[in-house]
Coordinates of C-alpha atoms in Angstrom, one line a residue:
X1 CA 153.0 111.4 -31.1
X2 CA 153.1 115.2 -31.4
X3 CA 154.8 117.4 -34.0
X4 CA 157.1 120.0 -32.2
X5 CA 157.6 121.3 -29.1
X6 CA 159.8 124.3 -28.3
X7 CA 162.5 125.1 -30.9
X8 CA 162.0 121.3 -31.9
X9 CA 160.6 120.8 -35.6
X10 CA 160.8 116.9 -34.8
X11 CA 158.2 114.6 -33.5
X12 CA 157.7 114.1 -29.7
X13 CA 155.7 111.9 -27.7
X14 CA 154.1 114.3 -24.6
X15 CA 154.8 112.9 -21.1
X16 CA 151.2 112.5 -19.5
X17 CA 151.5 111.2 -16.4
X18 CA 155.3 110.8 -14.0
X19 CA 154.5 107.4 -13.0
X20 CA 153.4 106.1 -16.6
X21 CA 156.3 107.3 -18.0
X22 CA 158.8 105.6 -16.0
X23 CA 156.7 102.4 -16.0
X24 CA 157.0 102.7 -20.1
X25 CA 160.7 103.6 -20.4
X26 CA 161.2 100.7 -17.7
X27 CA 159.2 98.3 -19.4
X28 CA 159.5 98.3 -22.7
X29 CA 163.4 99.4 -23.1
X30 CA 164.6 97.3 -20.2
X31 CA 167.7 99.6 -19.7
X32 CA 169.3 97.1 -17.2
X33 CA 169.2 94.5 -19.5
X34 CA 171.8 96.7 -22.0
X35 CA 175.2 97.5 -21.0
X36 CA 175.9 100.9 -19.4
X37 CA 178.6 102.8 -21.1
X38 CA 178.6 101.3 -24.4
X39 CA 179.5 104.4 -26.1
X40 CA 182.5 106.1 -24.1
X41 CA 185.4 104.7 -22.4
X42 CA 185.9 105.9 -18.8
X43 CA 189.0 104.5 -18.0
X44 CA 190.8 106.4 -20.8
X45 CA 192.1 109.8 -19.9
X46 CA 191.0 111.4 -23.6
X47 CA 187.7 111.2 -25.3
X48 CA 187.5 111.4 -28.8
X49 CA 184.3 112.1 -30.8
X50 CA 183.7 113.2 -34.4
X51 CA 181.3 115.4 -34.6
X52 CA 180.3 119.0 -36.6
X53 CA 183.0 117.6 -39.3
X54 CA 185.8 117.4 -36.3
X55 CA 187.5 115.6 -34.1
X56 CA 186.7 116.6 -30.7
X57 CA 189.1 115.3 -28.5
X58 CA 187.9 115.9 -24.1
X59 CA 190.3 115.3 -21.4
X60 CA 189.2 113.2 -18.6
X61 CA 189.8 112.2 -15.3
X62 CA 189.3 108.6 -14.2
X63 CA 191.1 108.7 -11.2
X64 CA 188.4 111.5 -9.7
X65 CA 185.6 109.2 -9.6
X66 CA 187.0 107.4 -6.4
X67 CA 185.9 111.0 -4.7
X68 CA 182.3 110.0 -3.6
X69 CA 180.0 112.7 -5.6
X70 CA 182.6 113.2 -8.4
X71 CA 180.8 112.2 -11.4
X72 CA 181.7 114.9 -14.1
X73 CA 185.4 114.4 -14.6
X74 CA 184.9 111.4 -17.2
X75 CA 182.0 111.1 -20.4
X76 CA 178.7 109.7 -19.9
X77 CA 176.6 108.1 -22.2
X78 CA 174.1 110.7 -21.9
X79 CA 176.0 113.4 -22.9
X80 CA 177.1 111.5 -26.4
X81 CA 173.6 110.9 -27.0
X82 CA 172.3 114.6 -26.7
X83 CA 175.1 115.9 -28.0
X84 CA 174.5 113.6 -31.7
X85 CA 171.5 114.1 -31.7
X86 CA 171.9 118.0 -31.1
X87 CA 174.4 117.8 -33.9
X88 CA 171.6 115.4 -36.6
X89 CA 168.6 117.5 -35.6
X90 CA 170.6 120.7 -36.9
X91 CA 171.7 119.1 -39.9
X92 CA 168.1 117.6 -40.6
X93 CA 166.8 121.2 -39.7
X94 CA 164.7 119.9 -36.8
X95 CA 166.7 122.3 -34.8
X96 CA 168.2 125.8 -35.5
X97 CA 171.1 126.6 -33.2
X98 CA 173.1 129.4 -35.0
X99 CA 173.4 132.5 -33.6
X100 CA 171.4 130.7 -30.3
X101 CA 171.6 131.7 -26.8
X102 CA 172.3 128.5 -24.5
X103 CA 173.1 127.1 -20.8
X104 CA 174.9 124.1 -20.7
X105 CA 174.1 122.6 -17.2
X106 CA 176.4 120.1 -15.1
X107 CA 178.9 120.5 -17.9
X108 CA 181.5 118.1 -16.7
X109 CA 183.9 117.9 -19.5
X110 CA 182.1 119.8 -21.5
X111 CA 181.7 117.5 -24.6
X112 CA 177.7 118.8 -25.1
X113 CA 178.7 122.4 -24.8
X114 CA 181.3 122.1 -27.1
X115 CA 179.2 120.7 -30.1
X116 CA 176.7 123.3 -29.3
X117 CA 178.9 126.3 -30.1
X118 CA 180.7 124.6 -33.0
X119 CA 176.9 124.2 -34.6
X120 CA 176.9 128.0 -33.8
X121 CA 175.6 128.7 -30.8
X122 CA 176.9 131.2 -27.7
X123 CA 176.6 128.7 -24.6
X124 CA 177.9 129.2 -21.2
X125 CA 179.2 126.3 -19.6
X126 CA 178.8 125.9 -16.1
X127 CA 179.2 123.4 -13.3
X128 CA 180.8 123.6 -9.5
X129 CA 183.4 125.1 -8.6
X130 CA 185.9 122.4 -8.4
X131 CA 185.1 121.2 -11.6
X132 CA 185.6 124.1 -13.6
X133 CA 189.5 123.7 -14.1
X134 CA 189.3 120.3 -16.2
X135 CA 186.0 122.1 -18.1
X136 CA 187.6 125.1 -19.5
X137 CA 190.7 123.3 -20.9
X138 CA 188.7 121.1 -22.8
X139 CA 186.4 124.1 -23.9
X140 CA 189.7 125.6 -24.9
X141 CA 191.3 122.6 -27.2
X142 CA 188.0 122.2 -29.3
X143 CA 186.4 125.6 -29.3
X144 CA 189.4 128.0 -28.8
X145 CA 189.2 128.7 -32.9
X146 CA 188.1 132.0 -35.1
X147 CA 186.4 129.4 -37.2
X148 CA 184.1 128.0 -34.4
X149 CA 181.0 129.5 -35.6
X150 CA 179.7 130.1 -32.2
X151 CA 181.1 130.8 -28.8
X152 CA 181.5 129.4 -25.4
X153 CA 182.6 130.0 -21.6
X154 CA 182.4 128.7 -18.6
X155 CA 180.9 130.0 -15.2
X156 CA 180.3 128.6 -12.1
X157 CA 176.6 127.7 -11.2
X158 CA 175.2 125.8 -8.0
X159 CA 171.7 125.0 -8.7
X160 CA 169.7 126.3 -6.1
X161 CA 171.9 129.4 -5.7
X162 CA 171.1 132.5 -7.3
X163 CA 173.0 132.4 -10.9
X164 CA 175.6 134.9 -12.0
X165 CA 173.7 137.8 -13.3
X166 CA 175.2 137.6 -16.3
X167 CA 172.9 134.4 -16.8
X168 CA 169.5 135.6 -16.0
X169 CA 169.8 138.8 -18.4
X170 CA 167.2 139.0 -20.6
X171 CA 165.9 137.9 -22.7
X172 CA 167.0 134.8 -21.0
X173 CA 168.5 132.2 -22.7
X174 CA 167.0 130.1 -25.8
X175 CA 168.2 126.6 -25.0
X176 CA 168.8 125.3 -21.5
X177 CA 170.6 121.6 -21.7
X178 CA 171.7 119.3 -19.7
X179 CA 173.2 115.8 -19.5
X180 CA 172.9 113.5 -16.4
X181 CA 171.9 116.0 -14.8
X182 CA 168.4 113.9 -13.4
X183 CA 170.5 111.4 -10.6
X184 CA 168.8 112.1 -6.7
X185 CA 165.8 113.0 -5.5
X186 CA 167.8 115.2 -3.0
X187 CA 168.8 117.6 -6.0
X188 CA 166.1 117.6 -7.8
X189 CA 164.0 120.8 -6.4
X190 CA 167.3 122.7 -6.8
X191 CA 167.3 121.4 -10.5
X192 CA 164.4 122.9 -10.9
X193 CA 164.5 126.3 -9.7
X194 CA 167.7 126.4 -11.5
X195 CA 165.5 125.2 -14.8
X196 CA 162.9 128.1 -13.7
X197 CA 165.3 130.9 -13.3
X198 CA 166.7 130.5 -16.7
X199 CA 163.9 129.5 -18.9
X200 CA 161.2 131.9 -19.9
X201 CA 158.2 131.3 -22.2
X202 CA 160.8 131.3 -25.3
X203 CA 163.4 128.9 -24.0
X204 CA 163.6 124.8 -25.0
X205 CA 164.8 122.5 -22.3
X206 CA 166.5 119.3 -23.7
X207 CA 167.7 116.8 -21.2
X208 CA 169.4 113.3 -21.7
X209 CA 168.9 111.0 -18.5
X210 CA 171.1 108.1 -17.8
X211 CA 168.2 105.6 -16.6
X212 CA 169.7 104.2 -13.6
X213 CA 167.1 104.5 -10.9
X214 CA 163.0 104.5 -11.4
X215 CA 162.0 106.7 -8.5
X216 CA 164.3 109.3 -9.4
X217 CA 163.2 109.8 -12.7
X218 CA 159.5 109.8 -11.4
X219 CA 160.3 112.3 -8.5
X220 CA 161.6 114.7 -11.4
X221 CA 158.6 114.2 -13.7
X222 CA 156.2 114.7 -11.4
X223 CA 158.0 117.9 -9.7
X224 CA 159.0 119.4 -12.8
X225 CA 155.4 118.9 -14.2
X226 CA 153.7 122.0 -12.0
X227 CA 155.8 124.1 -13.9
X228 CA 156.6 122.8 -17.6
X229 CA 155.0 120.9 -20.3
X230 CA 157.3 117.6 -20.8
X231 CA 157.7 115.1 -23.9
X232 CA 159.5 112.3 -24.9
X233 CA 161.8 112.1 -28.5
X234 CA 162.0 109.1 -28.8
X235 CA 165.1 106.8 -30.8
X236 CA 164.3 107.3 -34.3
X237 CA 164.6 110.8 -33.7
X238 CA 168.0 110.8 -32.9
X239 CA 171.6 110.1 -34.4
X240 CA 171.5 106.4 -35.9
X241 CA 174.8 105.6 -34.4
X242 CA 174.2 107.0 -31.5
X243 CA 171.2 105.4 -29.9
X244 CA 171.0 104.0 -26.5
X245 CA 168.2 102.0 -24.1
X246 CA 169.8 102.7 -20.7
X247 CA 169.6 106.8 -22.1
X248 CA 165.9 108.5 -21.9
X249 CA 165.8 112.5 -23.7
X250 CA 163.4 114.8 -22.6
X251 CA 161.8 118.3 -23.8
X252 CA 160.7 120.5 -21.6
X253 CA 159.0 123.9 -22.0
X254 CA 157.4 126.5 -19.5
X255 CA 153.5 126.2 -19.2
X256 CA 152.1 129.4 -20.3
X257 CA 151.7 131.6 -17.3
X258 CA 148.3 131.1 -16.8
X259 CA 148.2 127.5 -16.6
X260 CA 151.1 126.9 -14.4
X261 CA 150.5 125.9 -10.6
X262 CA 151.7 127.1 -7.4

């Protein structure tokens, strides 16, 4: 185990090898053996969430998910879990978001976003274009407030594409998230040069997987390791009650310039 990565004051256990990693989270958490979904209820058409001493309370859409590729119009486990622990590593001080510039990638309802600006950061939102509607009225019920310490709006972003210019301004942005946002190996390369545009030598990456599929996961780890240094926090660094073995959370920063690989 390390001490700090990134904006991260917390312990995190650096990711050595893609295949080793997986094999690991695989074998010793056994996330089929828990039951997917345990914190959020997908049928419901509102989530509700206490967090940053409120009650967050995020629309959703069940009926969407019968359109094949639709996966962002209901809450995923994932996106509890980073947004908890985002919350308990800025109350324990592991993590200072106030005053913060972040992307939230893949949004979907926007629950991760949301806590992000009420701990104080300015985050931009963004997700495809046909999801944006159902994102920005949840961003305004629970962030539409002059006592939100922090700020928040939504954009549209295709990963691959070139993002909105008002994204890549510099200095670029100082937290890049995302939740579920690791789920084929056909998206992954866009992923990434999505995670490259944004981030420069500043910027902390924190992503929450949902560990559904082995290969995936590897396919990502091993891409995303030409560019960026990549650790594990593990459980006991996140929010007690919100602790999950079919979730994995990552860290990610850019290799210094030097070291990285074409």
């Amino acid at each position: 185990m390390g001490s700090g990565m990134g904006a991260y004051g917390g312990e995190v256990r650096p990711v050595e090898s893609a295949s080793g990693e997986t094999m690991l989270l695989w074998g010793l958490g056994q996330p089929v053996a828990h039951r997917n979904n345990a914190l959020v209820r997908q049928a419901a058409h509102t989530f509700e969430l206490d967090a940053c001493g409120r009650r967050l309370s995020l629309l959703q859409s069940p009926s969407s998910m019968a359109t094949p590729g639709v996966t962002g119009a209901v809450v995923w486990d994932s996106g509890v879990v980073l947004a908890k622990f985002l919350e308990h590593a800025a109350d324990s001080q592991r993590l200072l978001l106030r005053d913060a510039r972040a992307v939230d990638l893949g949004s979907g309802c926007g629950l991760v976003g949301c806590v992000v600006a009420l701990l104080g950061a300015h985050v931009v939102l963004t997700d495809l274009p046909d999801r944006l509607k159902l994102l920005r009225k949840n961003v305004n019920l629970n962030v539409d407030d002059p006592h939100v310490a922090g700020s928040a709006r939504v954009t549209e972003l295709v990963w691959g594409d070139d993002p909105h210019h008002e994204l890549l301004k510099e200095p670029l942005p100082d937290f890049v998230l995302g939740s579920d946002v690791i789920y084929n190996e056909e998206a992954v390369d866009d992923l990434l040069l999505t995670l490259n545009q944004l981030s420069g030598q500043h910027t902390t990456i924190l992503l929450a997987g949902e560990l559904r599929n082995d290969a995936v996961l590897e396919c990502f780890l091993e891409a995303a390791m030409q560019d960026f240094l990549i650790a594990c926090i593990e459980q006991d660094q996140w929010h007690p009650e919100f602790r999950s073995n079919r979730v994995a959370l990552f860290i990610l920063v850019k290799k210094p310039e030097k070291y990285s690989t074409d």
